[in-house]
Amino acid sequence: MAMTESLAGFHRPDGQVGFRNHVLILSVVDTANPVARRVATVVRNTIPICPSFGRAQLGEDYEQHVRTLAGLGSNPNVAAAVILSLEPVAARNVAERIARTGRPVEIVTFDEAGGTIRATEQATRAAMHFVLEASGLTREPAPWSALTLGVECGGSDTTSGVVSNPVVGLVADRVVAAGGTVILSETVEWMGAEHILMRRAGTPELAARIQGAVRWYEDYARSLGADLRGANPAPDNIVGGLSTIEEKAIGAIRKAGSSPITGLVRFGERPATRGLVLMDAPAPAVENMTGLGAAGAQVVIFSTGKGNPVGCPVSPTIKITGNPRTITKQADSIDVDVSPVLTAGMSLEAAADKLWAHLDPVLRGRLVKGEVLGDIEVAISRIGFST
Amino acid sequence: MAIILRIDQRDNVGTALDDLAPGMPAQVQGPGDVRTITPSMAIAFGHKVALVPIGAGEPALKYGEIIGRAVNAITVGEHVHVHNIESTRA
């Protein structure tokens, strides 16, 4: 399928290009979440970001919280952010990082405003101004190299490994070939296929880090009495036809295509390289896509077998399935149907063309079902305990 | 005609995209020279079938990668699963 010469997006002050034009009402701490939701309800065209926790976190655990929120606020799809907090220190930790990207940021705290009603008023007014300004921005031509695509899977079944994941992988290859970036995450799903990822890693150090990322989860699970490797494939996988852990894992990583791997980043960390990058993060969809959004992915393609409704908080999430039953049963949450690969002899390449033909308009502004319904949620992975 | 998907031309197993009936020829979709396979047994949707003979100890290939190793000789059209291939990675 021919690629259009360029995309059309919002050029941000830091040189990144967004394919949406969001104003975030970004709470940095659970205490401020109710006000964030209130403001987002009052001001149209805003997105509330309401993380759990955010207070009395220490060290790397707190850094991950701040990095992720700053990353969400700095996603190229975001025009501006109102930062809500109980007090100013926590707000500034996030706001300063977002402000460095040159985009408008305004802090509203309960301490300074004098309670939640006054904070609601201030944040509403700030959000209104940001939405007005953002509404005057226009899309300009942008190269495909400005795109970061996140790939995700959830509700996997037998069709995922043979239909939807390979189809997504073909599209991922096209994005990389066009100079863009693809992020593959869900570390536990690499288990069984680490050797393949390591083979495609650019350096021995990167290969070792990839192996280490998977081993960390195995060790962690073992410390809690669970055997991740021994438990895969699971009984329902075996009934569905998966015979070995490597078959399952190779089918999973297939959604990232066949490109060489140029980097491995932490949860919510923006890649420093283009091409295919791995993000070490937990597999559950809300957490993982929070990380993808914070890492700068402007769109996510979500391969599902049984169906999964949720999307990335700041980026359109295209739901694709190859399961003909899911097309009808979960119709309200599926954007792209590639079940003709199963039912009508459609080739994987033709299915990739179909997905590509959906991706291009989505980048230009066509909405996906999850965006229309507001089916988004935020979860920032913890690596420590609150104190 | 029932369909078997071969994902990569190096694959020696295909994946049933329909429930396959024994003795009923199925069409192979995807790259490679093998165009039909007659399963020697019933093979459920999503399960694998041998596209060529696989010797004992030889790798089973899917996605162009090794997904396991044959524990005994496998004939063309035979069901390939946990009873006759084992993991090389576990």
Tab-separated table of C-alpha atoms in Angstrom:
chain	number	residue	atom	x	y	z
A	1	MET	CA	0.000	0.000	0.000
A	2	ALA	CA	1.406	3.349	-0.949
A	3	MET	CA	2.362	5.581	1.935
A	4	THR	CA	1.163	9.154	1.806
A	5	GLU	CA	4.145	11.455	1.544
A	6	SER	CA	3.619	13.060	4.843
A	7	LEU	CA	1.330	13.235	7.797
A	8	ALA	CA	-0.371	16.328	9.177
A	9	GLY	CA	0.147	17.174	12.841
A	10	PHE	CA	0.595	19.844	15.456
A	11	HIS	CA	4.198	21.043	15.641
A	12	ARG	CA	5.106	21.596	19.265
A	13	PRO	CA	7.754	24.018	20.581
A	14	ASP	CA	10.182	21.146	21.260
A	15	GLY	CA	10.064	19.949	17.647
A	16	GLN	CA	7.821	16.971	18.320
A	17	VAL	CA	4.638	16.487	16.326
A	18	GLY	CA	1.277	15.606	17.837
A	19	PHE	CA	-1.612	13.921	16.058
A	20	ARG	CA	-4.094	15.042	18.673
A	21	ASN	CA	-4.381	18.387	20.426
A	22	HIS	CA	-5.225	17.595	24.037
A	23	VAL	CA	-5.398	19.838	27.085
A	24	LEU	CA	-4.680	17.774	30.173
A	25	ILE	CA	-6.080	18.379	33.634
A	26	LEU	CA	-3.189	16.605	35.278
A	27	SER	CA	-3.369	15.747	38.948
A	28	VAL	CA	-0.009	14.812	40.432
A	29	VAL	CA	-1.389	13.166	43.571
A	30	ASP	CA	-4.475	11.163	44.460
A	31	THR	CA	-5.675	13.937	46.782
A	32	ALA	CA	-6.188	16.213	43.788
A	33	ASN	CA	-7.958	13.656	41.568
A	34	PRO	CA	-11.533	14.683	42.432
A	35	VAL	CA	-10.861	18.288	41.425
A	36	ALA	CA	-9.175	17.147	38.200
A	37	ARG	CA	-12.272	15.119	37.303
A	38	ARG	CA	-14.538	18.023	38.189
A	39	VAL	CA	-12.632	20.456	35.964
A	40	ALA	CA	-12.484	17.994	33.076
A	41	THR	CA	-16.255	17.599	33.303
A	42	VAL	CA	-16.836	21.356	33.163
A	43	VAL	CA	-14.342	22.274	30.440
A	44	ARG	CA	-14.937	20.528	27.120
A	45	ASN	CA	-12.094	18.953	25.173
A	46	THR	CA	-9.937	18.238	28.224
A	47	ILE	CA	-8.607	14.955	29.547
A	48	PRO	CA	-8.302	14.271	33.293
A	49	ILE	CA	-5.167	12.451	34.381
A	50	CYS	CA	-5.839	11.008	37.818
A	51	PRO	CA	-3.045	8.819	39.184
A	52	SER	CA	-3.246	6.871	42.397
A	53	PHE	CA	-0.610	7.682	45.031
A	54	GLY	CA	1.924	10.479	44.550
A	55	ARG	CA	2.758	11.332	48.151
A	56	ALA	CA	5.361	9.896	50.529
A	57	GLN	CA	6.962	7.911	47.735
A	58	LEU	CA	10.725	7.528	47.848
A	59	GLY	CA	13.718	7.328	45.542
A	60	GLU	CA	13.271	5.605	42.172
A	61	ASP	CA	9.636	4.887	42.948
A	62	TYR	CA	8.886	8.620	43.238
A	63	GLU	CA	11.088	9.400	40.230
A	64	GLN	CA	9.008	6.938	38.187
A	65	HIS	CA	5.798	8.667	39.314
A	66	VAL	CA	7.111	12.112	38.371
A	67	ARG	CA	8.730	10.926	35.142
A	68	THR	CA	5.501	9.290	34.010
A	69	LEU	CA	3.284	12.288	34.764
A	70	ALA	CA	5.773	14.646	33.112
A	71	GLY	CA	5.934	12.258	30.172
A	72	LEU	CA	2.150	12.234	29.790
A	73	GLY	CA	2.115	16.044	29.971
A	74	SER	CA	4.892	16.195	27.370
A	75	ASN	CA	3.403	13.684	24.960
A	76	PRO	CA	3.408	15.332	21.520
A	77	ASN	CA	-0.401	14.963	21.418
A	78	VAL	CA	-0.680	17.385	24.357
A	79	ALA	CA	-1.035	21.123	23.694
A	80	ALA	CA	-1.032	22.287	27.310
A	81	ALA	CA	-1.538	21.039	30.862
A	82	VAL	CA	-3.134	22.366	34.020
A	83	ILE	CA	-1.282	20.806	36.959
A	84	LEU	CA	-3.344	20.123	40.065
A	85	SER	CA	-1.876	19.368	43.450
A	86	LEU	CA	-2.434	19.632	47.147
A	87	GLU	CA	0.755	21.701	47.521
A	88	PRO	CA	3.262	23.374	45.179
A	89	VAL	CA	6.399	21.240	45.584
A	90	ALA	CA	4.851	18.121	44.070
A	91	ALA	CA	3.246	20.248	41.372
A	92	ARG	CA	6.533	21.912	40.424
A	93	ASN	CA	8.357	18.572	40.234
A	94	VAL	CA	6.082	17.643	37.334
A	95	ALA	CA	5.302	21.079	35.916
A	96	GLU	CA	8.928	22.130	35.513
A	97	ARG	CA	9.721	19.078	33.395
A	98	ILE	CA	6.709	19.704	31.173
A	99	ALA	CA	7.477	23.421	30.906
A	100	ARG	CA	10.966	22.614	29.613
A	101	THR	CA	9.309	21.367	26.427
A	102	GLY	CA	8.011	24.881	25.825
A	103	ARG	CA	4.332	23.993	26.114
A	104	PRO	CA	2.013	26.050	28.346
A	105	VAL	CA	1.647	24.754	31.898
A	106	GLU	CA	-0.242	26.252	34.839
A	107	ILE	CA	-0.112	25.087	38.443
A	108	VAL	CA	-3.145	25.196	40.739
A	109	THR	CA	-2.779	23.939	44.315
A	110	PHE	CA	-5.305	23.610	47.105
A	111	ASP	CA	-2.904	25.203	49.595
A	112	GLU	CA	-2.424	28.330	47.514
A	113	ALA	CA	-5.970	28.593	46.148
A	114	GLY	CA	-7.548	28.027	49.535
A	115	GLY	CA	-9.413	24.765	49.211
A	116	THR	CA	-10.948	22.704	46.469
A	117	ILE	CA	-13.755	24.991	45.353
A	118	ARG	CA	-11.341	27.870	44.720
A	119	ALA	CA	-8.878	25.452	43.103
A	120	THR	CA	-11.677	24.192	40.850
A	121	GLU	CA	-12.440	27.758	39.775
A	122	GLN	CA	-8.801	28.596	39.044
A	123	ALA	CA	-8.138	25.367	37.201
A	124	THR	CA	-11.348	25.730	35.193
A	125	ARG	CA	-10.353	29.207	34.084
A	126	ALA	CA	-6.817	28.082	33.201
A	127	ALA	CA	-8.169	25.095	31.285
A	128	MET	CA	-10.605	27.269	29.381
A	129	HIS	CA	-7.774	29.531	28.214
A	130	PHE	CA	-5.630	26.574	27.198
A	131	VAL	CA	-8.490	24.999	25.249
A	132	LEU	CA	-9.194	28.289	23.462
A	133	GLU	CA	-5.530	28.666	22.503
A	134	ALA	CA	-5.190	25.045	21.446
A	135	SER	CA	-8.291	25.320	19.290
A	136	GLY	CA	-6.512	27.928	17.177
A	137	LEU	CA	-3.591	25.628	16.341
A	138	THR	CA	-3.575	23.989	12.939
A	139	ARG	CA	-2.074	20.832	11.528
A	140	GLU	CA	0.984	21.236	9.324
A	141	PRO	CA	2.761	18.641	7.171
A	142	ALA	CA	4.981	16.303	9.157
A	143	PRO	CA	7.196	13.358	8.193
A	144	TRP	CA	6.418	9.765	9.164
A	145	SER	CA	9.668	9.884	11.114
A	146	ALA	CA	7.844	12.055	13.662
A	147	LEU	CA	5.664	9.103	14.610
A	148	THR	CA	6.127	6.861	17.630
A	149	LEU	CA	3.802	3.865	17.512
A	150	GLY	CA	3.127	1.858	20.655
A	151	VAL	CA	2.120	-1.779	20.131
A	152	GLU	CA	0.087	-3.576	22.741
A	153	CYS	CA	-1.763	-6.834	23.161
A	154	GLY	CA	-4.431	-7.910	25.592
A	155	GLY	CA	-7.174	-10.475	25.803
A	156	SER	CA	-4.943	-12.668	23.643
A	157	ASP	CA	-6.313	-15.875	22.266
A	158	THR	CA	-5.428	-18.347	19.551
A	159	THR	CA	-6.034	-15.776	16.817
A	160	SER	CA	-3.650	-13.215	18.300
A	161	GLY	CA	-0.435	-15.039	17.451
A	162	VAL	CA	-1.429	-16.068	13.947
A	163	VAL	CA	-3.524	-13.132	12.752
A	164	SER	CA	-3.640	-9.837	14.622
A	165	ASN	CA	-0.087	-9.805	15.999
A	166	PRO	CA	1.582	-10.599	12.643
A	167	VAL	CA	-0.620	-7.981	10.969
A	168	VAL	CA	0.398	-5.338	13.521
A	169	GLY	CA	4.027	-6.411	13.056
A	170	LEU	CA	3.850	-5.780	9.311
A	171	VAL	CA	2.591	-2.257	10.021
A	172	ALA	CA	5.295	-1.771	12.654
A	173	ASP	CA	7.906	-2.673	10.043
A	174	ARG	CA	6.461	-0.053	7.694
A	175	VAL	CA	6.631	2.629	10.390
A	176	VAL	CA	10.271	1.814	11.092
A	177	ALA	CA	11.049	1.761	7.377
A	178	ALA	CA	9.548	5.254	7.132
A	179	GLY	CA	11.915	6.487	9.837
A	180	GLY	CA	9.486	6.261	12.741
A	181	THR	CA	9.754	4.619	16.130
A	182	VAL	CA	7.899	1.594	17.493
A	183	ILE	CA	7.762	0.691	21.180
A	184	LEU	CA	7.237	-2.914	22.266
A	185	SER	CA	6.617	-3.502	25.941
A	186	GLU	CA	4.986	-6.077	28.297
A	187	THR	CA	8.274	-7.582	29.473
A	188	VAL	CA	6.903	-10.907	30.772
A	189	GLU	CA	5.665	-11.684	27.269
A	190	TRP	CA	9.243	-11.693	25.971
A	191	MET	CA	9.964	-14.732	28.142
A	192	GLY	CA	10.621	-17.656	25.778
A	193	ALA	CA	11.701	-15.355	22.951
A	194	GLU	CA	14.467	-13.412	24.674
A	195	HIS	CA	17.019	-15.044	22.391
A	196	ILE	CA	15.312	-13.547	19.367
A	197	LEU	CA	15.131	-10.066	20.849
A	198	MET	CA	18.727	-10.353	22.006
A	199	ARG	CA	19.823	-11.422	18.528
A	200	ARG	CA	18.209	-8.290	17.131
A	201	ALA	CA	19.711	-5.995	19.749
A	202	GLY	CA	22.269	-3.497	18.477
A	203	THR	CA	24.924	-4.195	21.119
A	204	PRO	CA	25.865	-6.977	23.571
A	205	GLU	CA	25.104	-4.600	26.449
A	206	LEU	CA	21.581	-4.048	25.152
A	207	ALA	CA	21.119	-7.786	24.691
A	208	ALA	CA	22.214	-8.380	28.295
A	209	ARG	CA	19.805	-5.725	29.561
A	210	ILE	CA	16.928	-7.321	27.663
A	211	GLN	CA	17.711	-10.690	29.223
A	212	GLY	CA	18.056	-9.048	32.628
A	213	ALA	CA	14.663	-7.379	32.299
A	214	VAL	CA	12.911	-10.739	31.819
A	215	ARG	CA	14.986	-12.437	34.532
A	216	TRP	CA	13.954	-9.754	37.025
A	217	TYR	CA	10.299	-10.770	36.626
A	218	GLU	CA	11.108	-14.476	36.927
A	219	ASP	CA	13.081	-13.861	40.124
A	220	TYR	CA	10.381	-11.578	41.510
A	221	ALA	CA	7.672	-14.160	40.811
A	222	ARG	CA	9.783	-16.919	42.361
A	223	SER	CA	10.246	-14.819	45.500
A	224	LEU	CA	6.464	-14.892	45.830
A	225	GLY	CA	6.231	-18.614	45.147
A	226	ALA	CA	5.165	-18.369	41.498
A	227	ASP	CA	6.878	-19.982	38.509
A	228	LEU	CA	6.274	-17.777	35.485
A	229	ARG	CA	8.220	-19.914	33.048
A	230	GLY	CA	6.713	-23.192	34.228
A	231	ALA	CA	3.193	-21.747	34.073
A	232	ASN	CA	3.470	-20.962	30.373
A	233	PRO	CA	1.789	-21.868	28.137
A	234	ALA	CA	-1.239	-21.782	30.445
A	235	PRO	CA	-3.881	-24.534	30.238
A	236	ASP	CA	-6.194	-22.402	28.124
A	237	ASN	CA	-3.271	-21.586	25.795
A	238	ILE	CA	-2.675	-25.328	25.324
A	239	VAL	CA	-6.337	-25.999	24.620
A	240	GLY	CA	-6.135	-23.181	22.078
A	241	GLY	CA	-3.163	-24.774	20.300
A	242	LEU	CA	-0.015	-23.184	21.774
A	243	SER	CA	2.527	-25.914	22.515
A	244	THR	CA	5.564	-24.204	24.020
A	245	ILE	CA	6.506	-21.008	25.808
A	246	GLU	CA	8.626	-19.971	22.863
A	247	GLU	CA	5.727	-20.368	20.458
A	248	LYS	CA	3.598	-18.158	22.715
A	249	ALA	CA	6.302	-15.533	23.172
A	250	ILE	CA	7.345	-15.434	19.523
A	251	GLY	CA	3.688	-14.945	18.622
A	252	ALA	CA	3.487	-12.099	21.118
A	253	ILE	CA	6.600	-10.210	20.008
A	254	ARG	CA	5.469	-10.630	16.428
A	255	LYS	CA	3.375	-7.506	16.872
A	256	ALA	CA	6.611	-5.498	16.892
A	257	GLY	CA	7.666	-6.766	13.472
A	258	SER	CA	11.174	-7.791	12.503
A	259	SER	CA	13.278	-4.636	12.876
A	260	PRO	CA	16.552	-4.465	14.797
A	261	ILE	CA	16.184	-3.271	18.369
A	262	THR	CA	17.830	0.061	19.052
A	263	GLY	CA	17.146	0.588	22.748
A	264	LEU	CA	15.526	-0.488	26.005
A	265	VAL	CA	13.856	2.166	28.166
A	266	ARG	CA	12.287	2.170	31.611
A	267	PHE	CA	8.594	2.565	32.324
A	268	GLY	CA	7.380	5.860	30.880
A	269	GLU	CA	10.805	6.871	29.611
A	270	ARG	CA	11.086	8.453	26.177
A	271	PRO	CA	13.320	6.518	23.749
A	272	ALA	CA	16.615	8.143	22.800
A	273	THR	CA	16.772	6.192	19.523
A	274	ARG	CA	14.445	5.673	16.555
A	275	GLY	CA	13.422	2.348	15.125
A	276	LEU	CA	12.193	-0.484	17.335
A	277	VAL	CA	12.643	0.168	21.049
A	278	LEU	CA	11.669	-2.005	24.011
A	279	MET	CA	10.078	-0.594	27.150
A	280	ASP	CA	10.525	-2.671	30.293
A	281	ALA	CA	7.105	-2.511	31.951
A	282	PRO	CA	4.346	-4.679	33.451
A	283	ALA	CA	1.960	-6.243	30.970
A	284	PRO	CA	-1.518	-5.192	32.206
A	285	ALA	CA	-3.043	-2.859	29.640
A	286	VAL	CA	-3.780	0.249	31.718
A	287	GLU	CA	-0.303	0.321	33.278
A	288	ASN	CA	1.446	-0.546	30.058
A	289	MET	CA	-0.341	2.044	27.963
A	290	THR	CA	0.212	4.684	30.630
A	291	GLY	CA	3.880	3.944	30.140
A	292	LEU	CA	3.593	4.097	26.340
A	293	GLY	CA	1.859	7.467	26.526
A	294	ALA	CA	4.470	8.818	28.886
A	295	ALA	CA	7.191	7.537	26.545
A	296	GLY	CA	5.755	9.698	23.773
A	297	ALA	CA	3.749	7.275	21.656
A	298	GLN	CA	1.216	9.348	19.693
A	299	VAL	CA	-0.836	6.280	18.739
A	300	VAL	CA	-1.183	2.741	20.044
A	301	ILE	CA	-2.252	-0.307	18.038
A	302	PHE	CA	-3.796	-2.872	20.350
A	303	SER	CA	-4.025	-6.441	19.116
A	304	THR	CA	-6.748	-8.372	20.914
A	305	GLY	CA	-8.286	-11.809	20.602
A	306	LYS	CA	-11.152	-11.741	23.055
A	307	GLY	CA	-11.460	-7.965	23.222
A	308	ASN	CA	-10.342	-5.232	25.594
A	309	PRO	CA	-11.960	-1.796	25.796
A	310	VAL	CA	-9.361	0.439	27.400
A	311	GLY	CA	-7.003	2.837	25.652
A	312	CYS	CA	-3.927	4.974	26.289
A	313	PRO	CA	-4.835	8.124	28.238
A	314	VAL	CA	-3.303	10.598	25.767
A	315	SER	CA	-3.159	8.678	22.503
A	316	PRO	CA	-5.741	7.080	20.210
A	317	THR	CA	-5.666	3.310	20.654
A	318	ILE	CA	-6.689	1.340	17.579
A	319	LYS	CA	-8.241	-1.992	18.529
A	320	ILE	CA	-7.673	-4.793	16.033
A	321	THR	CA	-8.759	-8.413	16.157
A	322	GLY	CA	-8.638	-11.446	13.890
A	323	ASN	CA	-11.342	-13.279	15.833
A	324	PRO	CA	-14.675	-13.273	13.963
A	325	ARG	CA	-16.647	-13.898	17.169
A	326	THR	CA	-15.068	-10.897	18.856
A	327	ILE	CA	-16.053	-8.692	15.937
A	328	THR	CA	-19.706	-9.161	16.832
A	329	LYS	CA	-19.457	-9.796	20.565
A	330	GLN	CA	-17.184	-6.812	21.281
A	331	ALA	CA	-18.202	-4.691	18.309
A	332	ASP	CA	-18.369	-1.497	20.312
A	333	SER	CA	-14.675	-1.736	21.220
A	334	ILE	CA	-13.137	-2.994	17.973
A	335	ASP	CA	-11.897	-0.574	15.310
A	336	VAL	CA	-10.284	-2.879	12.723
A	337	ASP	CA	-11.505	-6.324	11.720
A	338	VAL	CA	-8.914	-8.642	10.184
A	339	SER	CA	-10.905	-11.821	10.730
A	340	PRO	CA	-11.155	-12.250	6.919
A	341	VAL	CA	-7.671	-13.743	7.249
A	342	LEU	CA	-9.433	-16.637	8.985
A	343	THR	CA	-12.754	-16.662	7.214
A	344	ALA	CA	-12.121	-15.416	3.677
A	345	GLY	CA	-8.549	-16.218	2.726
A	346	MET	CA	-7.298	-12.637	3.148
A	347	SER	CA	-3.509	-12.572	3.178
A	348	LEU	CA	-1.585	-11.100	6.118
A	349	GLU	CA	-0.209	-8.446	3.750
A	350	ALA	CA	-3.700	-7.435	2.655
A	351	ALA	CA	-4.771	-7.305	6.300
A	352	ALA	CA	-1.782	-5.068	7.029
A	353	ASP	CA	-2.921	-2.793	4.196
A	354	LYS	CA	-6.337	-2.638	5.852
A	355	LEU	CA	-4.805	-1.689	9.210
A	356	TRP	CA	-2.566	0.870	7.516
A	357	ALA	CA	-5.589	2.352	5.761
A	358	HIS	CA	-7.104	2.886	9.201
A	359	LEU	CA	-3.945	4.194	10.868
A	360	ASP	CA	-3.376	7.011	8.380
A	361	PRO	CA	-6.764	8.749	8.894
A	362	VAL	CA	-6.526	8.235	12.657
A	363	LEU	CA	-3.249	10.143	12.638
A	364	ARG	CA	-4.952	12.880	10.655
A	365	GLY	CA	-7.742	13.243	13.193
A	366	ARG	CA	-10.254	10.423	12.695
A	367	LEU	CA	-11.309	9.221	16.113
A	368	VAL	CA	-11.243	5.663	17.407
A	369	LYS	CA	-14.108	4.162	19.381
A	370	GLY	CA	-12.297	4.330	22.709
A	371	GLU	CA	-11.682	8.059	22.281
A	372	VAL	CA	-15.315	8.741	21.539
A	373	LEU	CA	-16.421	6.773	24.611
A	374	GLY	CA	-13.672	8.099	26.877
A	375	ASP	CA	-12.494	4.548	27.641
A	376	ILE	CA	-9.148	5.564	29.115
A	377	GLU	CA	-7.521	5.042	32.485
A	378	VAL	CA	-4.217	5.830	34.150
A	379	ALA	CA	-2.032	3.575	36.284
A	380	ILE	CA	1.570	4.368	37.126
A	381	SER	CA	3.578	1.269	37.994
A	382	ARG	CA	5.063	1.253	41.470
A	383	ILE	CA	8.524	-0.019	42.263
A	384	GLY	CA	8.373	0.785	45.954
A	385	PHE	CA	6.029	1.323	48.871
A	386	SER	CA	4.356	4.447	50.136
A	387	THR	CA	5.694	5.460	53.538
B	1	MET	CA	-11.964	-25.857	1.601
B	2	ALA	CA	-10.488	-25.587	5.092
B	3	ILE	CA	-7.443	-23.343	5.437
B	4	ILE	CA	-4.026	-23.882	7.008
B	5	LEU	CA	-1.901	-20.767	7.495
B	6	ARG	CA	1.820	-20.921	6.865
B	7	ILE	CA	3.294	-17.709	8.220
B	8	ASP	CA	6.876	-17.959	6.946
B	9	GLN	CA	8.334	-19.911	4.047
B	10	ARG	CA	10.770	-21.619	6.437
B	11	ASP	CA	7.913	-23.009	8.536
B	12	ASN	CA	7.456	-26.773	8.636
B	13	VAL	CA	4.188	-26.470	10.551
B	14	GLY	CA	1.053	-24.603	9.624
B	15	THR	CA	-1.768	-23.403	11.833
B	16	ALA	CA	-5.314	-24.623	11.230
B	17	LEU	CA	-7.623	-21.677	10.588
B	18	ASP	CA	-10.588	-24.043	10.642
B	19	ASP	CA	-11.290	-27.323	12.410
B	20	LEU	CA	-9.672	-29.865	10.094
B	21	ALA	CA	-11.331	-33.217	9.415
B	22	PRO	CA	-9.161	-36.291	8.878
B	23	GLY	CA	-8.741	-37.214	5.242
B	24	MET	CA	-10.183	-33.883	3.993
B	25	PRO	CA	-7.602	-31.872	1.990
B	26	ALA	CA	-7.026	-28.362	3.322
B	27	GLN	CA	-5.559	-25.408	1.447
B	28	VAL	CA	-2.260	-23.941	2.631
B	29	GLN	CA	-2.302	-20.137	2.646
B	30	GLY	CA	0.968	-18.217	2.755
B	31	PRO	CA	4.434	-18.614	1.258
B	32	GLY	CA	6.074	-21.849	0.085
B	33	ASP	CA	5.495	-24.698	-2.349
B	34	VAL	CA	3.161	-26.832	-0.257
B	35	ARG	CA	-0.342	-25.880	-1.354
B	36	THR	CA	-2.567	-28.593	0.114
B	37	ILE	CA	-2.304	-30.843	3.129
B	38	THR	CA	-4.511	-33.798	3.957
B	39	PRO	CA	-4.654	-34.121	7.752
B	40	SER	CA	-4.306	-37.668	9.015
B	41	MET	CA	-6.387	-36.865	12.108
B	42	ALA	CA	-8.852	-34.275	13.366
B	43	ILE	CA	-7.006	-31.021	14.114
B	44	ALA	CA	-8.750	-28.201	15.964
B	45	PHE	CA	-8.762	-24.536	14.945
B	46	GLY	CA	-5.551	-22.846	16.113
B	47	HIS	CA	-3.633	-26.103	16.365
B	48	LYS	CA	-0.631	-27.016	14.244
B	49	VAL	CA	-0.242	-29.541	11.443
B	50	ALA	CA	3.003	-30.800	9.896
B	51	LEU	CA	3.545	-29.491	6.359
B	52	VAL	CA	6.560	-31.738	5.730
B	53	PRO	CA	7.985	-34.774	7.567
B	54	ILE	CA	9.797	-33.764	10.761
B	55	GLY	CA	12.444	-36.184	12.062
B	56	ALA	CA	12.825	-37.026	15.738
B	57	GLY	CA	14.931	-34.326	17.388
B	58	GLU	CA	14.435	-31.884	14.516
B	59	PRO	CA	13.116	-28.376	15.140
B	60	ALA	CA	9.512	-27.364	14.596
B	61	LEU	CA	9.556	-24.023	12.761
B	62	LYS	CA	6.831	-21.376	12.919
B	63	TYR	CA	7.232	-17.647	12.211
B	64	GLY	CA	10.559	-18.718	10.696
B	65	GLU	CA	11.783	-19.519	14.219
B	66	ILE	CA	12.267	-22.673	16.274
B	67	ILE	CA	9.202	-23.145	18.469
B	68	GLY	CA	10.130	-26.609	19.730
B	69	ARG	CA	11.775	-29.920	18.939
B	70	ALA	CA	10.126	-33.151	17.770
B	71	VAL	CA	10.249	-35.892	20.393
B	72	ASN	CA	9.522	-38.518	17.746
B	73	ALA	CA	9.245	-38.614	13.959
B	74	ILE	CA	6.217	-36.648	12.696
B	75	THR	CA	4.543	-37.363	9.369
B	76	VAL	CA	2.970	-34.928	6.930
B	77	GLY	CA	-0.585	-34.015	7.969
B	78	GLU	CA	-0.057	-35.047	11.580
B	79	HIS	CA	-1.171	-32.916	14.549
B	80	VAL	CA	1.851	-31.154	16.067
B	81	HIS	CA	1.384	-30.259	19.757
B	82	VAL	CA	2.501	-30.991	23.313
B	83	HIS	CA	2.424	-34.746	22.728
B	84	ASN	CA	5.116	-34.747	20.033
B	85	ILE	CA	7.102	-31.514	20.409
B	86	GLU	CA	8.891	-30.179	23.447
B	87	SER	CA	10.232	-26.763	24.369
B	88	THR	CA	13.894	-25.967	23.783
B	89	ARG	CA	13.685	-22.875	25.997
B	90	ALA	CA	11.902	-23.787	29.199
